[in-house]
Amino acid sequence: GNSVTQMEGPVTLSEEAFLTINCTYTATGYPSLFWYVQYPGEGLQLLLKATKADDKGSNKGFEATYRKETTSFHLEKGSVQVSDSAVYFCALLSSNTGKLIFGQGTTLQVKP
Amino acid sequence: DAGITQSPRHKVTETGTPVTLRCHQTENHRYMYWYRQDPGHGLRLIHYSYGVKDTDKGEVSDGYSVSRSKTEDFLLTLESATSSQTSVYFCAISGPDRVLDTQYFGPGTRLTVL
């Protein structure tokens, strides 16, 4: 079946530190991959996406590359800010079922 | 931002009472979804709709029903609320007419069942 596994949180970083949040997936077919971000008290916002192998999604300084050989879609940012504190969800959209499958979410806290 | 609103945004109710949550979109997208968010589970699909009067069950549909009489509105009903249905509920849309398009989410409804 389809599944997404994210690294356990919370992740606590100092401002300007490098961020990596790991995400691996299991899927049949050719899924699309997404990162969503949820700021406190808000809904989910699309952060970036990639629809095929080797695609790189990027937005607001965040990047993730669709790696089919390692079934991964790790989220990275070179220099985090306090305003990046949020919960980050990795998700895959199954090409077979059309269903969006989420990881459990990773909380990021950035301290000044 | 996608034009998605949810109402109410917060609700407290008692066990055994019926509850209806509303999702309204202004994007004319074909596909609409209801998810619940619980700690440690991410988001899980409750029901979805692929058109007016066309709905189907998701992963955690027990205790929930849905209706879609207009393209823009998708209703989620808890016929008899239980404490296990205390959660944050999110509506999402995708389209305009492909199920494999990106899903966009509403602001959520926080439901507490006492």
PDB file of C-alpha atoms in Angstrom, chain B residues 32-112:
ATOM      1  CA  MET B  32     -13.898  18.006  -2.488  1.00  0.00           C
ATOM      2  CA  TYR B  33     -12.623  16.177   0.585  1.00  0.00           C
ATOM      3  CA  TRP B  34     -13.117  15.998   4.331  1.00  0.00           C
ATOM      4  CA  TYR B  35     -10.176  15.107   6.581  1.00  0.00           C
ATOM      5  CA  ARG B  36      -9.667  14.926  10.303  1.00  0.00           C
ATOM      6  CA  GLN B  37      -6.423  15.846  12.016  1.00  0.00           C
ATOM      7  CA  ASP B  38      -5.360  14.133  15.216  1.00  0.00           C
ATOM      8  CA  PRO B  39      -1.980  14.175  16.999  1.00  0.00           C
ATOM      9  CA  GLY B  40       0.343  11.480  15.700  1.00  0.00           C
ATOM     10  CA  HIS B  41      -1.888  10.651  12.733  1.00  0.00           C
ATOM     11  CA  GLY B  42      -1.384  13.510  10.318  1.00  0.00           C
ATOM     12  CA  LEU B  43      -4.555  13.986   8.286  1.00  0.00           C
ATOM     13  CA  ARG B  44      -6.874  11.111   7.486  1.00  0.00           C
ATOM     14  CA  LEU B  45      -9.525  11.095   4.769  1.00  0.00           C
ATOM     15  CA  ILE B  46     -13.129  10.761   5.960  1.00  0.00           C
ATOM     16  CA  HIS B  47     -15.167  11.133   2.754  1.00  0.00           C
ATOM     17  CA  TYR B  48     -14.721  12.709  -0.617  1.00  0.00           C
ATOM     18  CA  SER B  49     -16.831  13.881  -3.522  1.00  0.00           C
ATOM     19  CA  TYR B  50     -16.129  13.731  -7.236  1.00  0.00           C
ATOM     20  CA  GLY B  51     -19.160  15.725  -8.286  1.00  0.00           C
ATOM     21  CA  VAL B  52     -22.638  16.801  -7.293  1.00  0.00           C
ATOM     22  CA  LYS B  53     -24.357  13.903  -5.543  1.00  0.00           C
ATOM     23  CA  ASP B  54     -21.279  11.692  -6.090  1.00  0.00           C
ATOM     24  CA  THR B  55     -19.493  10.787  -2.867  1.00  0.00           C
ATOM     25  CA  ASP B  56     -17.420   7.927  -1.524  1.00  0.00           C
ATOM     26  CA  LYS B  57     -15.875   6.746   1.718  1.00  0.00           C
ATOM     27  CA  GLY B  58     -12.352   7.397   2.853  1.00  0.00           C
ATOM     28  CA  GLU B  59     -10.139   5.766   5.430  1.00  0.00           C
ATOM     29  CA  VAL B  60     -12.090   6.729   8.572  1.00  0.00           C
ATOM     30  CA  SER B  61     -15.724   7.086   7.464  1.00  0.00           C
ATOM     31  CA  ASP B  62     -17.526   5.274  10.302  1.00  0.00           C
ATOM     32  CA  GLY B  63     -19.885   7.632  12.142  1.00  0.00           C
ATOM     33  CA  TYR B  64     -19.843  10.263   9.387  1.00  0.00           C
ATOM     34  CA  SER B  65     -22.018  11.025   6.392  1.00  0.00           C
ATOM     35  CA  VAL B  66     -21.691  13.640   3.658  1.00  0.00           C
ATOM     36  CA  SER B  67     -23.803  15.373   1.090  1.00  0.00           C
ATOM     37  CA  ARG B  68     -23.117  17.512  -1.945  1.00  0.00           C
ATOM     38  CA  SER B  69     -26.156  19.041  -3.582  1.00  0.00           C
ATOM     39  CA  LYS B  70     -24.250  21.924  -5.208  1.00  0.00           C
ATOM     40  CA  THR B  71     -20.761  22.153  -6.674  1.00  0.00           C
ATOM     41  CA  GLU B  72     -19.724  24.750  -4.116  1.00  0.00           C
ATOM     42  CA  ASP B  73     -20.926  23.086  -0.898  1.00  0.00           C
ATOM     43  CA  PHE B  74     -19.843  19.867   0.800  1.00  0.00           C
ATOM     44  CA  LEU B  75     -21.439  19.013   4.141  1.00  0.00           C
ATOM     45  CA  LEU B  76     -20.085  16.633   6.775  1.00  0.00           C
ATOM     46  CA  THR B  77     -22.577  15.287   9.308  1.00  0.00           C
ATOM     47  CA  LEU B  78     -21.961  13.484  12.547  1.00  0.00           C
ATOM     48  CA  GLU B  79     -25.344  11.853  13.158  1.00  0.00           C
ATOM     49  CA  SER B  80     -24.667  11.250  16.852  1.00  0.00           C
ATOM     50  CA  ALA B  81     -21.418  12.790  18.007  1.00  0.00           C
ATOM     51  CA  THR B  82     -19.042  10.812  20.233  1.00  0.00           C
ATOM     52  CA  SER B  83     -15.992  11.950  22.193  1.00  0.00           C
ATOM     53  CA  SER B  84     -13.734  10.078  19.751  1.00  0.00           C
ATOM     54  CA  GLN B  85     -14.861  12.547  17.085  1.00  0.00           C
ATOM     55  CA  THR B  86     -13.260  15.445  18.922  1.00  0.00           C
ATOM     56  CA  SER B  87     -10.781  16.637  16.322  1.00  0.00           C
ATOM     57  CA  VAL B  88      -9.894  19.353  13.862  1.00  0.00           C
ATOM     58  CA  TYR B  89     -11.698  18.908  10.556  1.00  0.00           C
ATOM     59  CA  PHE B  90     -10.325  20.184   7.271  1.00  0.00           C
ATOM     60  CA  CYS B  91     -12.003  20.498   3.934  1.00  0.00           C
ATOM     61  CA  ALA B  92      -9.946  20.388   0.747  1.00  0.00           C
ATOM     62  CA  ILE B  93     -10.587  20.874  -2.941  1.00  0.00           C
ATOM     63  CA  SER B  94      -8.764  19.846  -6.080  1.00  0.00           C
ATOM     64  CA  GLY B  95      -9.382  20.359  -9.706  1.00  0.00           C
ATOM     65  CA  PRO B  96     -10.715  21.961 -11.648  1.00  0.00           C
ATOM     66  CA  ASP B  97     -11.561  18.532 -13.014  1.00  0.00           C
ATOM     67  CA  ARG B  98      -8.636  16.112 -12.513  1.00  0.00           C
ATOM     68  CA  VAL B  99      -8.424  14.013  -9.384  1.00  0.00           C
ATOM     69  CA  LEU B 100      -4.620  14.131  -9.597  1.00  0.00           C
ATOM     70  CA  ASP B 101      -4.435  17.883  -9.163  1.00  0.00           C
ATOM     71  CA  THR B 102      -3.018  19.532  -6.061  1.00  0.00           C
ATOM     72  CA  GLN B 103      -5.325  19.688  -3.049  1.00  0.00           C
ATOM     73  CA  TYR B 104      -5.895  23.016  -1.298  1.00  0.00           C
ATOM     74  CA  PHE B 105      -7.164  23.216   2.241  1.00  0.00           C
ATOM     75  CA  GLY B 106      -9.644  25.312   4.160  1.00  0.00           C
ATOM     76  CA  PRO B 107      -8.927  26.917   7.552  1.00  0.00           C
ATOM     77  CA  GLY B 108     -10.380  24.058   9.596  1.00  0.00           C
ATOM     78  CA  THR B 109     -13.119  23.521  12.176  1.00  0.00           C
ATOM     79  CA  ARG B 110     -12.195  22.621  15.736  1.00  0.00           C
ATOM     80  CA  LEU B 111     -14.884  20.318  17.158  1.00  0.00           C
ATOM     81  CA  THR B 112     -15.057  19.329  20.798  1.00  0.00           C
TER      82      THR B 112
END
